[in-house]
Amino acid sequence: PPLYKQRYQFVKDLVEKYKPKKVADLGCADCRLLWMLKFCSCIEVLAGLDISASVMEEKMHTLSPLPFDYLQPSERSLTVTLHHGSVAHKDPCMLGFDLVTCIELIEHLEESELKKFPEVVFGFMAPSMVVISTPNSEFNPLLPGVVLNRHPDHKFEWNQAQFQSWALEAARCYDYSVEFTGVGHPPKGMENVGFCTQIGVFVRKYPRSGGSVQYEKPTEAVYKTVFKAVY
Ligand code: SAM
């Protein structure tokens, strides 16, 4: 399967293993991952965030309930919400999530946004688990036609050491552990190149203290809600 499908499947497998109830996808683009996750029966709250409202709006209708959903109401409740905003800004609507996914997002961030990202995601949102994927530049020579970057909008592409030192530093600052994996295997005999897409899976070390404290962080709403569906 194409690489993007392998990335989505990686997230879906993780959801099926850890059964998070509330999942947020940052940089959700055309909502394809959210659409896939809507079929995971453990999920009760799904949220998407993107800085481009137009790319989200393209396919957001696919997140609406179908006639079948009304005829056969299921036991679980599911709320799907899409927000327009930046991962460089904190908004209380992103609090209380179990899993936050950032698939092929960080390489699109400006330097100033990337600097704020760890504090927003690990410090403020502080979910139990965070998944971050990004291209592995060491794999680029194996890709036909890739000279410098895989995509002109990429602000950077990191090798394994660069991604891992950034991730380890974020994990250390905000009390997470991190494990590295990926999708897209290198050819036999070239294992040291690493995966085509590198992935960090972060797990918060300590449980959130005192139940509702997280919801009381005094932060003003800055994201704009562009879609909401209740199943
Ligand atoms: N996650 C999707 C996937 O894997 O198919 C889309 C990845 S796309 C390559 C990167 C997305 O990040 C784009 O939709 C872009 O608009 C969004 N993005 C870029 N900067 C952002 C920011 N500061 N805050 C939120 N989203 C951002």
Coordinates of N, CA and C and ligand atoms in Angstrom, one line a residue:
P1 N 0.8 -1.2 0.0 CA 0.0 0.0 0.0 C 0.9 1.3 0.0
P2 N 0.3 2.4 -0.5 CA 1.1 3.6 -0.5 C 1.5 4.0 0.9
L3 N 2.5 4.8 1.0 CA 3.1 5.2 2.3 C 2.1 5.9 3.2
Y4 N 1.2 6.8 2.6 CA 0.3 7.5 3.5 C -0.7 6.6 4.1
K5 N -1.1 5.5 3.4 CA -2.0 4.5 4.0 C -1.3 3.7 5.1
Q6 N 0.0 3.5 4.9 CA 0.7 2.8 5.9 C 0.8 3.6 7.2
R7 N 0.9 4.9 7.0 CA 1.0 5.8 8.2 C -0.4 5.8 8.9
Y8 N -1.5 5.9 8.1 CA -2.8 5.9 8.8 C -3.0 4.5 9.5
Q9 N -2.6 3.5 8.8 CA -2.8 2.1 9.4 C -2.0 2.0 10.7
F10 N -0.8 2.6 10.7 CA 0.0 2.6 11.9 C -0.8 3.2 13.1
V11 N -1.5 4.3 12.8 CA -2.3 5.0 13.9 C -3.5 4.2 14.3
K12 N -4.1 3.6 13.2 CA -5.3 2.8 13.5 C -4.9 1.6 14.4
D13 N -3.8 0.9 14.1 CA -3.4 -0.2 14.9 C -3.1 0.2 16.4
L14 N -2.5 1.4 16.5 CA -2.2 1.9 17.8 C -3.5 2.2 18.6
V15 N -4.5 2.8 17.9 CA -5.8 3.0 18.5 C -6.5 1.7 18.9
E16 N -6.4 0.7 18.1 CA -7.0 -0.6 18.4 C -6.3 -1.2 19.6
K17 N -5.0 -0.9 19.8 CA -4.2 -1.5 20.9 C -4.5 -0.8 22.2
Y18 N -4.5 0.5 22.2 CA -4.6 1.3 23.4 C -6.0 1.8 23.7
K19 N -6.9 1.7 22.8 CA -8.3 2.1 23.0 C -8.5 3.5 23.6
P20 N -7.9 4.5 23.0 CA -8.1 5.9 23.5 C -9.6 6.3 23.2
K21 N -10.2 7.1 24.1 CA -11.6 7.5 23.9 C -11.6 8.8 23.1
K22 N -10.6 9.7 23.3 CA -10.6 11.0 22.7 C -9.3 11.2 21.9
V23 N -9.5 11.4 20.6 CA -8.3 11.5 19.7 C -8.3 12.8 19.0
A24 N -7.2 13.5 18.9 CA -7.1 14.7 18.1 C -6.0 14.5 17.1
D25 N -6.4 14.9 15.8 CA -5.4 14.9 14.7 C -5.0 16.3 14.3
L26 N -3.7 16.6 14.5 CA -3.3 18.0 14.3 C -2.7 18.0 12.9
G27 N -3.1 19.0 12.1 CA -2.7 19.0 10.7 C -3.5 18.0 9.9
C28 N -4.8 18.0 10.2 CA -5.6 16.9 9.7 C -5.9 17.0 8.2
A29 N -5.6 18.1 7.5 CA -5.7 18.3 6.1 C -7.1 17.9 5.6
D30 N -7.2 16.9 4.7 CA -8.5 16.6 4.1 C -9.3 15.5 5.0
C31 N -8.9 15.3 6.2 CA -9.6 14.5 7.2 C -9.7 13.0 6.9
R32 N -8.7 12.6 6.1 CA -8.8 11.1 5.7 C -8.5 10.2 6.9
L33 N -7.5 10.6 7.7 CA -7.2 9.8 8.9 C -8.4 9.9 9.9
L34 N -9.0 11.0 10.1 CA -10.2 11.1 11.0 C -11.3 10.2 10.5
W35 N -11.5 10.2 9.1 CA -12.6 9.4 8.6 C -12.3 7.9 8.9
M36 N -11.1 7.5 8.8 CA -10.7 6.1 9.1 C -11.0 5.8 10.6
L37 N -10.6 6.8 11.4 CA -10.7 6.5 12.9 C -12.1 6.5 13.4
K38 N -13.0 7.1 12.6 CA -14.4 7.1 13.0 C -15.0 5.7 13.1
F39 N -14.4 4.7 12.5 CA -14.9 3.4 12.5 C -14.3 2.6 13.7
C40 N -13.4 3.2 14.5 CA -12.8 2.6 15.7 C -13.8 2.8 16.8
S41 N -14.4 1.7 17.3 CA -15.6 1.8 18.2 C -15.2 2.3 19.6
C42 N -13.9 2.3 19.9 CA -13.5 2.8 21.3 C -13.6 4.4 21.3
I43 N -13.6 5.0 20.2 CA -13.4 6.5 20.1 C -14.8 7.2 20.3
E44 N -14.8 8.1 21.3 CA -16.1 8.9 21.5 C -16.0 10.3 21.1
V45 N -14.7 10.8 21.1 CA -14.5 12.2 20.7 C -13.4 12.2 19.6
L46 N -13.6 12.8 18.5 CA -12.6 12.9 17.4 C -12.5 14.4 17.1
A47 N -11.3 15.0 17.1 CA -11.1 16.4 16.7 C -10.0 16.5 15.7
G48 N -10.2 17.5 14.8 CA -9.2 17.8 13.8 C -8.8 19.2 13.9
L49 N -7.6 19.5 13.6 CA -7.1 20.9 13.6 C -6.2 21.1 12.3
D50 N -6.5 22.2 11.6 CA -5.6 22.5 10.5 C -5.5 24.0 10.3
I51 N -4.4 24.5 9.8 CA -4.3 25.9 9.6 C -4.9 26.4 8.3
S52 N -5.3 25.4 7.4 CA -5.9 25.6 6.2 C -7.4 25.2 6.3
A53 N -8.3 26.2 6.3 CA -9.7 25.9 6.4 C -10.2 25.2 5.1
S54 N -9.7 25.7 4.0 CA -10.2 25.2 2.7 C -9.9 23.7 2.5
V55 N -8.7 23.3 2.9 CA -8.3 21.9 2.7 C -9.2 21.0 3.6
M56 N -9.5 21.5 4.8 CA -10.4 20.7 5.7 C -11.8 20.6 5.1
E57 N -12.3 21.7 4.6 CA -13.7 21.8 4.1 C -13.9 21.0 2.9
E58 N -12.9 20.7 2.1 CA -13.1 19.9 0.9 C -13.8 18.6 1.1
K59 N -13.4 17.8 2.2 CA -14.0 16.5 2.3 C -14.7 16.3 3.7
M60 N -15.0 17.5 4.4 CA -15.5 17.3 5.8 C -16.9 16.7 5.8
H61 N -17.6 16.7 4.7 CA -18.9 16.1 4.6 C -18.8 14.6 4.9
T62 N -17.6 14.0 4.6 CA -17.5 12.6 4.8 C -17.5 12.2 6.2
L63 N -17.4 13.2 7.1 CA -17.4 12.9 8.6 C -18.9 13.0 9.1
S64 N -19.8 13.4 8.3 CA -21.2 13.5 8.7 C -21.8 12.1 8.9
P65 N -22.8 12.0 9.8 CA -23.4 10.7 9.9 C -24.2 10.4 8.6
L66 N -24.3 9.1 8.3 CA -25.0 8.7 7.1 C -26.4 8.2 7.5
P67 N -27.4 8.1 6.6 CA -28.7 7.7 7.0 C -28.7 6.4 7.9
F68 N -27.7 5.5 7.5 CA -27.6 4.3 8.3 C -27.3 4.5 9.8
D69 N -26.5 5.6 10.0 CA -26.1 5.9 11.4 C -27.4 6.3 12.2
Y70 N -28.3 6.9 11.5 CA -29.5 7.4 12.2 C -30.5 6.2 12.4
L71 N -30.5 5.3 11.4 CA -31.4 4.2 11.5 C -31.0 3.1 12.5
Q72 N -29.6 3.0 12.6 CA -29.1 2.0 13.5 C -28.2 2.7 14.6
P73 N -28.8 3.5 15.5 CA -28.0 4.3 16.4 C -27.2 3.3 17.3
S74 N -25.9 3.5 17.4 CA -25.0 2.6 18.1 C -25.0 3.0 19.6
E75 N -24.5 2.1 20.4 CA -24.4 2.3 21.8 C -23.5 3.5 22.2
R76 N -22.4 3.6 21.5 CA -21.4 4.6 21.8 C -21.9 5.9 21.2
S77 N -21.5 7.0 21.9 CA -21.7 8.3 21.3 C -20.4 8.7 20.6
L78 N -20.5 9.5 19.5 CA -19.3 9.9 18.9 C -19.6 11.4 18.4
T79 N -18.6 12.2 18.8 CA -18.7 13.6 18.4 C -17.4 13.9 17.6
V80 N -17.6 14.5 16.4 CA -16.5 14.8 15.5 C -16.5 16.3 15.3
T81 N -15.4 17.0 15.6 CA -15.3 18.4 15.5 C -14.0 18.8 14.7
L82 N -14.2 19.8 13.9 CA -13.0 20.3 13.1 C -12.8 21.8 13.5
H83 N -11.5 22.1 13.8 CA -11.1 23.4 14.2 C -10.1 24.0 13.2
H84 N -10.3 25.3 13.0 CA -9.4 26.0 12.2 C -8.4 26.8 13.1
G85 N -7.1 26.5 13.0 CA -6.2 27.2 13.9 C -4.8 26.6 13.7
S86 N -3.8 27.1 14.5 CA -2.4 26.6 14.4 C -2.0 25.9 15.6
V87 N -1.1 24.9 15.4 CA -0.5 24.2 16.5 C 0.5 25.0 17.3
A88 N 0.7 26.3 16.8 CA 1.6 27.2 17.6 C 0.8 27.9 18.7
H89 N -0.6 27.7 18.6 CA -1.4 28.4 19.6 C -2.2 27.4 20.5
K90 N -2.4 27.8 21.8 CA -3.1 26.9 22.7 C -4.6 27.3 22.7
D91 N -5.4 26.3 22.7 CA -6.9 26.5 22.8 C -7.5 25.5 23.7
P92 N -8.3 25.8 24.6 CA -8.9 24.9 25.6 C -9.6 23.7 25.0
C93 N -10.0 23.9 23.7 CA -10.8 22.7 23.1 C -9.9 21.5 22.8
M94 N -8.6 21.7 23.0 CA -7.6 20.6 22.8 C -7.2 19.9 24.1
L95 N -7.9 20.3 25.2 CA -7.5 19.7 26.4 C -8.3 18.4 26.7
G96 N -7.7 17.4 27.4 CA -8.5 16.2 27.8 C -8.4 15.1 26.8
F97 N -7.5 15.2 25.8 CA -7.4 14.1 24.9 C -6.4 13.0 25.3
D98 N -6.7 11.7 24.9 CA -5.9 10.6 25.3 C -4.8 10.4 24.3
L99 N -5.1 10.7 23.0 CA -4.1 10.5 21.9 C -4.1 11.7 21.0
V100 N -2.9 12.2 20.7 CA -2.8 13.3 19.7 C -1.9 12.8 18.6
T101 N -2.3 12.9 17.4 CA -1.5 12.5 16.3 C -1.1 13.7 15.4
C102 N 0.2 13.7 15.0 CA 0.7 14.7 14.1 C 1.4 14.0 13.0
I103 N 0.7 13.7 11.9 CA 1.2 12.9 10.8 C 1.7 13.8 9.7
E104 N 3.0 13.8 9.4 CA 3.6 14.6 8.4 C 3.2 16.1 8.6
L105 N 3.3 16.6 9.8 CA 3.0 18.0 10.2 C 4.2 18.8 10.4
I106 N 5.1 18.3 11.3 CA 6.2 19.2 11.8 C 7.1 19.8 10.7
E107 N 7.3 19.0 9.6 CA 8.2 19.5 8.6 C 7.6 20.7 7.8
H108 N 6.3 20.9 8.1 CA 5.6 22.1 7.4 C 5.6 23.3 8.3
L109 N 6.1 23.2 9.5 CA 6.1 24.4 10.4 C 7.2 25.3 10.2
E110 N 6.9 26.6 10.3 CA 8.0 27.6 10.3 C 8.8 27.5 11.6
E111 N 10.0 28.0 11.5 CA 10.9 27.8 12.7 C 10.2 28.3 14.0
S112 N 9.5 29.5 13.9 CA 8.9 30.0 15.1 C 7.7 29.1 15.6
E113 N 7.0 28.5 14.7 CA 5.9 27.6 15.0 C 6.5 26.3 15.7
L114 N 7.6 25.8 15.0 CA 8.2 24.5 15.6 C 8.7 24.7 17.0
K115 N 9.2 25.9 17.3 CA 9.7 26.3 18.6 C 8.6 26.2 19.7
K116 N 7.4 26.6 19.3 CA 6.2 26.7 20.2 C 5.6 25.3 20.3
F117 N 5.7 24.5 19.3 CA 5.0 23.2 19.2 C 5.1 22.3 20.5
P118 N 6.3 22.0 21.0 CA 6.4 21.1 22.1 C 5.6 21.6 23.4
E119 N 5.7 22.9 23.6 CA 4.9 23.5 24.8 C 3.4 23.4 24.5
V120 N 3.0 23.6 23.3 CA 1.5 23.5 23.0 C 1.1 22.0 23.2
V121 N 1.8 21.1 22.5 CA 1.3 19.7 22.4 C 1.6 18.9 23.7
F122 N 2.9 18.9 24.2 CA 3.2 18.1 25.3 C 2.9 18.9 26.7
G123 N 3.2 20.2 26.7 CA 3.0 21.0 27.9 C 1.5 21.3 28.2
F124 N 0.9 21.8 27.2 CA -0.5 22.3 27.3 C -1.6 21.1 27.1
M125 N -1.6 20.6 25.9 CA -2.5 19.5 25.6 C -2.3 18.3 26.5
A126 N -1.0 18.0 26.7 CA -0.6 16.9 27.6 C -1.4 15.6 27.5
P127 N -1.6 15.0 26.3 CA -2.3 13.8 26.3 C -1.5 12.6 26.8
S128 N -2.1 11.5 27.0 CA -1.3 10.3 27.5 C -0.4 9.8 26.4
M129 N -0.7 10.0 25.1 CA 0.1 9.5 24.0 C 0.1 10.5 22.9
V130 N 1.3 10.7 22.3 CA 1.5 11.5 21.1 C 2.2 10.7 20.0
V131 N 1.7 10.8 18.8 CA 2.4 10.2 17.7 C 2.8 11.3 16.7
I132 N 4.1 11.3 16.4 CA 4.6 12.3 15.4 C 5.4 11.5 14.3
S133 N 5.0 11.8 13.1 CA 5.7 11.2 11.9 C 6.3 12.4 11.1
T134 N 7.4 12.0 10.4 CA 8.1 13.0 9.6 C 9.0 12.3 8.6
P135 N 9.3 12.9 7.4 CA 10.2 12.1 6.5 C 11.6 11.9 7.1
N136 N 12.2 10.8 6.7 CA 13.6 10.5 7.1 C 14.4 10.9 5.9
S137 N 15.2 11.9 6.0 CA 16.0 12.4 4.8 C 17.1 11.3 4.4
E138 N 17.5 10.4 5.3 CA 18.4 9.4 4.9 C 17.9 8.5 3.8
F139 N 16.6 8.4 3.7 CA 15.9 7.6 2.7 C 15.8 8.2 1.4
N140 N 16.0 9.5 1.3 CA 15.7 10.3 0.1 C 16.5 9.8 -1.2
P141 N 17.8 9.4 -1.0 CA 18.6 8.9 -2.2 C 18.0 7.7 -2.8
L142 N 17.1 7.0 -2.0 CA 16.5 5.8 -2.6 C 15.2 6.1 -3.3
L143 N 14.7 7.4 -3.2 CA 13.5 7.7 -3.9 C 13.8 8.3 -5.2
P144 N 13.1 7.8 -6.3 CA 13.4 8.3 -7.6 C 13.0 9.8 -7.7
G145 N 13.9 10.6 -8.2 CA 13.6 12.0 -8.5 C 13.7 13.0 -7.4
V146 N 14.0 12.5 -6.2 CA 14.1 13.4 -5.1 C 15.5 14.0 -5.0
V147 N 15.7 15.3 -5.2 CA 17.0 15.8 -5.1 C 17.3 16.4 -3.7
L148 N 16.5 17.3 -3.3 CA 16.8 17.9 -2.0 C 15.7 17.5 -1.0
N149 N 14.5 18.0 -1.1 CA 13.3 17.7 -0.3 C 12.3 16.9 -1.0
R150 N 11.5 16.2 -0.3 CA 10.4 15.4 -1.0 C 9.3 16.3 -1.5
H151 N 9.1 17.4 -0.8 CA 8.0 18.3 -1.2 C 8.5 19.8 -1.0
P152 N 8.1 20.7 -2.0 CA 8.6 22.0 -1.9 C 8.1 22.8 -0.6
D153 N 7.0 22.3 0.0 CA 6.5 23.0 1.2 C 7.2 22.6 2.5
H154 N 8.1 21.6 2.4 CA 8.8 21.1 3.6 C 9.8 22.2 4.0
K155 N 9.7 22.6 5.2 CA 10.7 23.6 5.7 C 12.0 22.9 6.0
F156 N 11.9 21.6 6.3 CA 13.2 20.9 6.6 C 12.8 19.4 6.4
E157 N 13.8 18.6 6.3 CA 13.7 17.1 6.4 C 14.8 16.6 7.2
W158 N 14.5 15.9 8.3 CA 15.5 15.5 9.2 C 16.0 14.1 9.0
N159 N 17.3 13.8 9.3 CA 17.8 12.5 9.3 C 17.4 11.9 10.7
Q160 N 17.7 10.6 10.9 CA 17.3 9.9 12.1 C 17.8 10.6 13.4
A161 N 19.1 11.0 13.3 CA 19.7 11.5 14.5 C 19.0 12.9 14.9
Q162 N 18.7 13.7 13.9 CA 18.1 15.0 14.1 C 16.7 14.9 14.7
F163 N 15.9 14.0 14.1 CA 14.6 13.8 14.6 C 14.6 13.2 16.1
Q164 N 15.5 12.3 16.3 CA 15.6 11.6 17.6 C 16.1 12.6 18.7
S165 N 17.0 13.4 18.3 CA 17.5 14.3 19.4 C 16.4 15.4 19.7
W166 N 15.7 15.9 18.7 CA 14.6 16.8 18.9 C 13.5 16.2 19.8
A167 N 13.2 14.9 19.4 CA 12.1 14.2 20.2 C 12.5 13.9 21.6
L168 N 13.7 13.5 21.8 CA 14.2 13.1 23.1 C 14.2 14.4 24.0
E169 N 14.6 15.5 23.4 CA 14.6 16.7 24.2 C 13.2 17.2 24.6
A170 N 12.2 17.0 23.7 CA 10.8 17.4 24.0 C 10.3 16.4 25.1
A171 N 10.7 15.1 25.0 CA 10.2 14.1 25.9 C 10.8 14.4 27.3
R172 N 12.0 14.8 27.3 CA 12.7 15.1 28.6 C 12.1 16.3 29.3
C173 N 11.8 17.3 28.5 CA 11.3 18.6 29.1 C 9.9 18.4 29.7
Y174 N 9.1 17.5 29.0 CA 7.7 17.4 29.4 C 7.3 16.1 30.0
D175 N 8.3 15.3 30.5 CA 8.1 14.1 31.2 C 7.3 13.0 30.4
Y176 N 7.8 12.8 29.2 CA 7.3 11.7 28.3 C 8.5 10.8 28.1
S177 N 8.1 9.5 27.7 CA 9.1 8.6 27.2 C 8.8 8.5 25.7
V178 N 9.8 8.2 24.9 CA 9.6 8.1 23.4 C 10.3 6.9 22.9
E179 N 9.6 6.3 21.9 CA 10.1 5.1 21.2 C 10.1 5.4 19.7
F180 N 11.1 5.0 19.0 CA 11.1 5.3 17.6 C 10.9 4.1 16.7
T181 N 10.1 4.3 15.7 CA 9.8 3.3 14.7 C 9.5 3.9 13.4
G182 N 8.8 3.3 12.5 CA 8.5 4.0 11.2 C 7.7 3.1 10.3
V183 N 7.4 3.6 9.1 CA 6.8 2.8 8.0 C 7.6 3.0 6.7
G184 N 7.6 2.0 5.9 CA 8.3 2.0 4.6 C 9.7 1.5 4.9
H185 N 9.8 0.2 4.8 CA 11.1 -0.5 5.1 C 12.2 -0.2 4.0
P186 N 13.4 0.0 4.5 CA 14.5 0.1 3.5 C 14.8 -1.2 2.8
P187 N 15.4 -1.2 1.6 CA 15.8 -2.5 1.0 C 16.7 -3.3 1.8
K188 N 16.7 -4.6 1.6 CA 17.6 -5.5 2.3 C 19.0 -5.1 2.1
G189 N 19.7 -5.2 3.2 CA 21.2 -4.8 3.2 C 21.4 -3.3 3.4
M190 N 20.3 -2.5 3.4 CA 20.5 -1.1 3.6 C 19.7 -0.6 4.9
E191 N 19.6 -1.5 5.8 CA 18.8 -1.3 7.0 C 19.2 0.0 7.8
N192 N 20.5 0.3 7.7 CA 21.0 1.5 8.5 C 20.4 2.8 8.0
V193 N 19.8 2.8 6.8 CA 19.1 4.0 6.2 C 17.9 4.3 7.0
G194 N 17.2 3.3 7.6 CA 16.0 3.5 8.4 C 14.8 3.5 7.6
F195 N 13.6 3.8 8.2 CA 12.3 3.8 7.6 C 12.2 5.0 6.7
C196 N 11.4 4.9 5.7 CA 11.1 6.0 4.8 C 10.4 7.2 5.6
T197 N 9.4 6.8 6.4 CA 8.8 7.7 7.3 C 9.2 7.4 8.7
Q198 N 9.8 8.3 9.4 CA 10.2 8.0 10.8 C 9.0 8.5 11.8
I199 N 8.8 7.7 12.8 CA 7.7 7.9 13.7 C 8.2 7.8 15.2
G200 N 7.8 8.8 16.0 CA 8.1 8.8 17.4 C 6.7 8.6 18.1
V201 N 6.7 7.6 19.0 CA 5.5 7.4 19.9 C 5.9 7.8 21.3
F202 N 5.2 8.8 21.8 CA 5.5 9.4 23.1 C 4.4 9.0 24.1
V203 N 4.9 8.6 25.3 CA 3.9 8.2 26.3 C 4.2 9.1 27.6
R204 N 3.1 9.7 28.1 CA 3.3 10.5 29.3 C 3.7 9.7 30.5
K205 N 4.7 10.1 31.2 CA 5.2 9.2 32.3 C 4.3 9.2 33.5
Y206 N 3.8 10.3 33.9 CA 3.0 10.4 35.1 C 1.5 10.7 34.8
P207 N 0.6 10.0 35.5 CA -0.8 10.3 35.2 C -1.1 11.8 35.5
R208 N -2.1 12.3 34.9 CA -2.5 13.7 35.2 C -2.9 13.8 36.6
S209 N -2.4 14.9 37.3 CA -2.7 15.0 38.7 C -4.1 15.6 38.9
G210 N -4.9 15.0 39.8 CA -6.2 15.6 40.2 C -7.2 15.8 39.2
G211 N -7.6 14.8 38.5 CA -8.8 14.8 37.6 C -9.0 16.0 36.7
S212 N -9.7 17.0 37.2 CA -10.3 18.0 36.4 C -9.3 19.2 36.2
V213 N -8.2 19.2 36.9 CA -7.3 20.3 36.9 C -7.0 20.8 35.5
Q214 N -6.8 19.9 34.6 CA -6.4 20.2 33.2 C -7.4 21.1 32.5
Y215 N -8.7 21.0 32.9 CA -9.7 21.8 32.2 C -9.8 23.2 32.7
E216 N -9.0 23.5 33.8 CA -9.1 24.8 34.4 C -8.0 25.7 34.0
K217 N -7.2 25.2 33.0 CA -6.1 26.1 32.6 C -6.7 27.3 31.9
P218 N -6.4 28.5 32.4 CA -7.0 29.7 31.9 C -6.4 30.1 30.5
T219 N -7.1 29.6 29.5 CA -6.7 30.0 28.2 C -7.9 30.4 27.4
E220 N -7.7 31.4 26.6 CA -8.8 31.9 25.8 C -8.9 31.0 24.5
A221 N -10.2 30.9 24.0 CA -10.4 30.1 22.8 C -9.9 31.0 21.6
V222 N -9.0 30.4 20.7 CA -8.5 31.1 19.6 C -8.8 30.4 18.3
Y223 N -9.1 29.0 18.4 CA -9.5 28.3 17.2 C -10.9 28.6 16.8
K224 N -11.2 28.4 15.5 CA -12.6 28.6 15.0 C -13.1 27.2 14.7
T225 N -14.3 26.9 15.2 CA -14.9 25.6 14.9 C -15.6 25.7 13.6
V226 N -15.2 24.8 12.7 CA -15.7 24.8 11.3 C -16.7 23.7 11.0
F227 N -16.7 22.7 11.9 CA -17.6 21.5 11.6 C -17.8 20.8 12.9
K228 N -19.1 20.3 13.1 CA -19.4 19.5 14.2 C -20.5 18.5 13.9
A229 N -20.2 17.2 14.2 CA -21.2 16.2 14.0 C -21.4 15.4 15.2
V230 N -22.6 15.1 15.6 CA -22.9 14.3 16.8 C -23.6 13.0 16.3
Y231 N -23.0 11.9 16.6 CA -23.7 10.6 16.2 C -24.6 10.1 17.3
Ligands
SAM1 N1 -1.8 14.7 8.4 C1 -2.2 14.7 7.0 C2 -1.8 13.4 6.3 O1 -0.9 12.7 6.9 O2 -2.3 13.1 5.3 C3 -1.8 15.9 6.2 C4 -0.4 16.2 6.2 S1 0.0 17.7 5.2 C5 1.4 17.2 4.5 C6 0.4 18.9 6.4 C7 -0.8 19.7 6.9 O3 -0.4 20.5 8.0 C8 -1.5 20.6 5.9 O4 -2.8 20.3 5.8 C9 -1.2 22.0 6.5 O5 -2.3 22.9 6.2 C10 -1.1 21.7 8.0 N2 -0.4 22.7 8.8 C11 0.7 23.4 8.4 N3 1.1 24.3 9.4 C12 0.2 24.1 10.4 C13 0.0 24.7 11.6 N4 0.8 25.7 12.1 N5 -1.1 24.3 12.4 C14 -1.9 23.4 12.0 N6 -1.8 22.8 10.8 C15 -0.8 23.1 10.0

